[in-house]
Amino acid sequence: MSLTIKLRYKGITINSDQINNLKADLSQMSSQSSIPWFDDFFGVAYRYFDLRMNVVPLISDRKESASLWHDTIHWWLDPSIKIRFVETGDKYWFIMGADSQKPESNLNFFKVLPKSENYERFKKGHGGEAYLRLGVYTKKSLDEVKKNAICNCGHEAIDHDEGDDDVCLYNDCDCKKFSSFQVNLLKRKKTITDIAFLDEKDVKDDPLAWNCLNVNKYSKSE
Ligand SMILES: [Zn+2]
Ligand SMILES: [Zn+2]
């Protein structure tokens, strides 16, 4: 992103170092404090697809996913896309942001999520690169799925009572109602090469993660 600095007053001389400092300050400001934080999405899926791990923010509405892509992610400069994971106990913060060619509609994403097997798999296996795609998330009930569809409890649809309340028939399972979801990955993708897992005590050294926790946690905790 290049910034044009216009000097309003004649007679001010400014050397190139000062201009560079000014540019650095301005880009810090624009890339960190003025971008709204967006967490109105369902979660994040981690999938192997096209030989690479995919990080898939899940949006429950197809139109909304299209406009998020058009207005925001489409304008991101791939090398500037950052994702950060900050673990706190059995949860983690998913944090994502980038420099945009259209800064006025830029957004930073965050979501506090429970750690999952897929998350751990991604953490171990991403190899420093991932594709970013959006996914459209649809909930499915027992009568909308095939018999081998997996319920959120981990057991198949066929193991759930087809009577009134869909309970799981496994004795040691306390699932009371079949529920499953389907994720449609959208085709368009971006490449992420800046991925970091951080401890909460280290977020101060990471501008994006620090800004996120500052705005969405520390300033709200009292
Ligand atoms: Zn179940
Ligand atoms: Zn079950």
Short mmCIF file of C-alpha atoms and ligand atoms in Angstrom, two decimals:
data_model
loop_
_atom_site.label_atom_id
_atom_site.label_comp_id
_atom_site.label_asym_id
_atom_site.label_seq_id
_atom_site.Cartn_x
_atom_site.Cartn_y
_atom_site.Cartn_z
CA MET A 1 0.00 0.00 0.00
CA SER A 2 1.49 3.34 -0.92
CA LEU A 3 0.45 6.50 0.78
CA THR A 4 0.59 9.92 -0.77
CA ILE A 5 1.38 12.60 1.70
CA LYS A 6 0.29 16.08 0.74
CA LEU A 7 1.84 18.96 2.54
CA ARG A 8 -0.69 21.70 3.05
CA TYR A 9 1.61 24.51 4.06
CA LYS A 10 4.22 26.05 1.89
CA GLY A 11 7.54 26.60 3.48
CA ILE A 12 7.66 23.38 5.44
CA THR A 13 10.64 21.32 4.52
CA ILE A 14 10.67 17.71 5.39
CA ASN A 15 13.36 15.24 4.61
CA SER A 16 12.85 11.76 3.28
CA ASP A 17 13.56 10.12 6.64
CA GLN A 18 10.84 12.14 8.24
CA ILE A 19 8.48 11.21 5.44
CA ASN A 20 9.31 7.56 5.90
CA ASN A 21 8.68 7.82 9.61
CA LEU A 22 5.41 9.53 8.93
CA LYS A 23 4.46 6.83 6.46
CA ALA A 24 5.28 4.13 9.00
CA ASP A 25 3.16 5.88 11.61
CA LEU A 26 0.25 6.31 9.25
CA SER A 27 0.31 2.73 8.07
CA GLN A 28 0.51 1.52 11.68
CA MET A 29 -2.51 3.61 12.47
CA SER A 30 -4.49 2.48 9.47
CA SER A 31 -3.56 -1.17 9.78
CA GLN A 32 -4.19 -1.53 13.46
CA SER A 33 -6.57 0.80 15.14
CA SER A 34 -9.20 1.96 12.71
CA ILE A 35 -10.32 -1.36 11.23
CA PRO A 36 -13.51 -2.70 12.82
CA TRP A 37 -13.42 -6.14 14.44
CA PHE A 38 -15.92 -8.61 13.02
CA ASP A 39 -17.03 -11.72 14.91
CA ASP A 40 -20.50 -12.30 13.54
CA PHE A 41 -19.73 -15.65 11.99
CA PHE A 42 -20.35 -19.18 13.14
CA GLY A 43 -16.87 -20.59 13.59
CA VAL A 44 -13.87 -21.79 11.64
CA ALA A 45 -13.40 -25.11 9.88
CA TYR A 46 -10.02 -26.63 9.00
CA ARG A 47 -10.09 -28.90 5.96
CA TYR A 48 -7.67 -30.55 3.59
CA PHE A 49 -8.66 -29.52 0.07
CA ASP A 50 -6.49 -28.93 -3.01
CA LEU A 51 -3.54 -30.57 -1.21
CA ARG A 52 -3.31 -27.79 1.29
CA MET A 53 -4.93 -27.02 4.60
CA ASN A 54 -7.83 -24.63 4.25
CA VAL A 55 -8.89 -22.20 6.92
CA VAL A 56 -12.59 -21.69 6.46
CA PRO A 57 -14.54 -19.05 8.38
CA LEU A 58 -18.12 -20.35 8.44
CA ILE A 59 -20.89 -17.99 7.45
CA SER A 60 -24.48 -19.13 7.82
CA ASP A 61 -25.86 -17.05 4.97
CA ARG A 62 -24.75 -17.40 1.36
CA LYS A 63 -25.44 -13.76 0.49
CA GLU A 64 -23.51 -12.54 3.47
CA SER A 65 -20.56 -14.74 2.59
CA ALA A 66 -20.60 -13.31 -0.95
CA SER A 67 -20.60 -9.73 0.28
CA LEU A 68 -17.87 -10.39 2.85
CA TRP A 69 -15.74 -11.72 0.05
CA HIS A 70 -16.58 -8.94 -2.43
CA ASP A 71 -16.29 -6.04 -0.04
CA THR A 72 -13.41 -7.16 2.13
CA ILE A 73 -11.38 -10.30 1.50
CA HIS A 74 -11.15 -9.85 -2.28
CA TRP A 75 -9.15 -6.64 -1.67
CA TRP A 76 -6.66 -8.21 0.72
CA LEU A 77 -3.06 -8.37 -0.40
CA ASP A 78 -2.14 -12.03 -0.01
CA PRO A 79 1.35 -11.55 1.48
CA SER A 80 -0.11 -9.26 4.16
CA ILE A 81 -2.76 -11.72 5.41
CA LYS A 82 -2.06 -12.77 8.97
CA ILE A 83 -3.78 -15.35 11.14
CA ARG A 84 -3.03 -15.61 14.82
CA PHE A 85 -4.13 -18.21 17.33
CA VAL A 86 -4.02 -17.30 20.99
CA GLU A 87 -4.78 -20.17 23.36
CA THR A 88 -6.40 -19.63 26.72
CA GLY A 89 -7.25 -22.87 28.54
CA ASP A 90 -9.51 -25.06 26.43
CA LYS A 91 -10.42 -22.18 24.14
CA TYR A 92 -8.53 -20.20 21.56
CA TRP A 93 -8.84 -16.86 19.83
CA PHE A 94 -8.90 -16.99 16.05
CA ILE A 95 -7.61 -13.63 14.76
CA MET A 96 -7.26 -12.64 11.10
CA GLY A 97 -6.45 -9.42 9.32
CA ALA A 98 -4.71 -7.98 6.28
CA ASP A 99 -3.81 -4.82 4.45
CA SER A 100 -6.45 -3.95 1.92
CA GLN A 101 -6.50 -2.18 -1.42
CA LYS A 102 -9.87 -0.85 -0.31
CA PRO A 103 -9.23 0.20 3.30
CA GLU A 104 -12.63 1.82 3.79
CA SER A 105 -14.38 -1.54 3.75
CA ASN A 106 -11.68 -3.54 5.48
CA LEU A 107 -12.47 -5.74 8.48
CA ASN A 108 -10.47 -7.73 10.97
CA PHE A 109 -11.96 -11.08 11.98
CA PHE A 110 -11.89 -12.72 15.38
CA LYS A 111 -13.76 -15.46 17.18
CA VAL A 112 -13.28 -17.22 20.51
CA LEU A 113 -13.68 -20.94 19.87
CA PRO A 114 -13.34 -24.23 21.74
CA LYS A 115 -10.21 -26.18 20.81
CA SER A 116 -11.13 -29.07 18.56
CA GLU A 117 -9.44 -32.05 16.95
CA ASN A 118 -9.39 -30.27 13.60
CA TYR A 119 -7.84 -27.22 15.18
CA GLU A 120 -5.07 -29.36 16.70
CA ARG A 121 -4.58 -31.09 13.37
CA PHE A 122 -4.20 -27.73 11.64
CA LYS A 123 -1.78 -26.54 14.31
CA LYS A 124 0.45 -29.56 13.73
CA GLY A 125 0.08 -29.86 9.98
CA HIS A 126 -0.23 -26.44 8.35
CA GLY A 127 3.46 -26.20 7.38
CA GLY A 128 3.42 -22.42 7.28
CA GLU A 129 0.83 -22.08 4.52
CA ALA A 130 -2.90 -22.36 4.10
CA TYR A 131 -5.69 -21.35 1.79
CA LEU A 132 -8.33 -18.99 3.05
CA ARG A 133 -11.82 -19.75 1.81
CA LEU A 134 -15.25 -18.91 3.10
CA GLY A 135 -17.68 -21.70 3.89
CA VAL A 136 -21.45 -21.60 3.97
CA TYR A 137 -22.72 -23.48 6.95
CA THR A 138 -26.09 -25.23 6.96
CA LYS A 139 -27.61 -27.12 9.85
CA LYS A 140 -29.16 -30.48 9.02
CA SER A 141 -31.78 -32.41 10.94
CA LEU A 142 -32.17 -36.21 11.03
CA ASP A 143 -34.66 -36.37 8.15
CA GLU A 144 -32.39 -34.30 5.88
CA VAL A 145 -29.31 -36.52 6.03
CA LYS A 146 -28.12 -39.94 4.90
CA LYS A 147 -27.92 -42.75 7.43
CA ASN A 148 -24.14 -42.50 7.73
CA ALA A 149 -24.09 -38.75 8.37
CA ILE A 150 -22.24 -37.98 11.58
CA CYS A 151 -24.02 -36.22 14.42
CA ASN A 152 -22.22 -33.60 16.49
CA CYS A 153 -22.05 -36.29 19.23
CA GLY A 154 -19.80 -38.36 16.93
CA HIS A 155 -22.30 -41.14 16.18
CA GLU A 156 -24.04 -41.83 12.88
CA ALA A 157 -27.57 -40.82 11.96
CA ILE A 158 -28.56 -44.50 11.93
CA ASP A 159 -27.69 -44.69 15.64
CA HIS A 160 -30.28 -42.09 16.49
CA ASP A 161 -33.87 -42.95 17.28
CA GLU A 162 -36.12 -41.86 14.46
CA GLY A 163 -38.94 -41.31 16.91
CA ASP A 164 -40.01 -37.95 18.24
CA ASP A 165 -36.83 -36.80 19.85
CA ASP A 166 -33.91 -38.22 17.79
CA VAL A 167 -31.99 -39.37 20.87
CA CYS A 168 -28.67 -41.11 20.38
CA LEU A 169 -29.02 -44.85 21.06
CA TYR A 170 -25.53 -45.29 22.49
CA ASN A 171 -25.88 -45.90 26.23
CA ASP A 172 -22.88 -43.83 27.16
CA CYS A 173 -23.86 -40.87 24.97
CA ASP A 174 -25.96 -38.07 26.35
CA CYS A 175 -26.96 -36.63 22.95
CA LYS A 176 -30.67 -35.85 23.01
CA LYS A 177 -31.19 -34.70 19.46
CA PHE A 178 -29.48 -35.42 16.17
CA SER A 179 -27.78 -32.39 14.75
CA SER A 180 -25.28 -32.15 12.00
CA PHE A 181 -24.08 -29.57 9.57
CA GLN A 182 -22.96 -29.29 6.04
CA VAL A 183 -20.26 -26.92 4.88
CA ASN A 184 -20.02 -25.74 1.29
CA LEU A 185 -16.61 -24.33 0.54
CA LEU A 186 -16.69 -21.37 -1.80
CA LYS A 187 -14.26 -21.60 -4.71
CA ARG A 188 -12.43 -18.33 -4.42
CA LYS A 189 -9.38 -18.45 -2.24
CA LYS A 190 -6.45 -16.47 -0.91
CA THR A 191 -3.09 -17.80 0.21
CA ILE A 192 -2.00 -17.25 3.79
CA THR A 193 1.68 -17.50 4.60
CA ASP A 194 1.82 -15.62 7.89
CA ILE A 195 0.51 -17.99 10.56
CA ALA A 196 1.43 -17.86 14.24
CA PHE A 197 0.38 -19.57 17.45
CA LEU A 198 0.89 -17.38 20.49
CA ASP A 199 0.64 -17.57 24.23
CA GLU A 200 -1.47 -14.85 25.72
CA LYS A 201 1.55 -13.51 27.59
CA ASP A 202 3.30 -12.90 24.26
CA VAL A 203 0.55 -11.05 22.41
CA LYS A 204 2.12 -7.68 23.23
CA ASP A 205 4.79 -8.39 20.65
CA ASP A 206 2.25 -9.03 17.91
CA PRO A 207 0.41 -5.87 16.77
CA LEU A 208 -2.63 -7.66 15.31
CA ALA A 209 -3.21 -10.03 18.23
CA TRP A 210 -2.51 -7.27 20.72
CA ASN A 211 -4.99 -4.92 19.10
CA CYS A 212 -7.61 -7.68 19.03
CA LEU A 213 -7.32 -8.66 22.68
CA ASN A 214 -7.03 -5.07 23.73
CA VAL A 215 -10.23 -4.03 21.97
CA ASN A 216 -12.25 -7.20 22.50
CA LYS A 217 -11.07 -8.47 25.87
CA TYR A 218 -9.02 -6.19 28.10
CA SER A 219 -11.00 -3.02 27.50
CA LYS A 220 -14.24 -4.91 28.19
CA SER A 221 -13.23 -6.93 31.22
CA GLU A 222 -14.06 -4.30 33.83
ZN ZN B 1 -26.11 -37.38 18.43
ZN ZN B 2 -24.22 -40.16 20.32
#
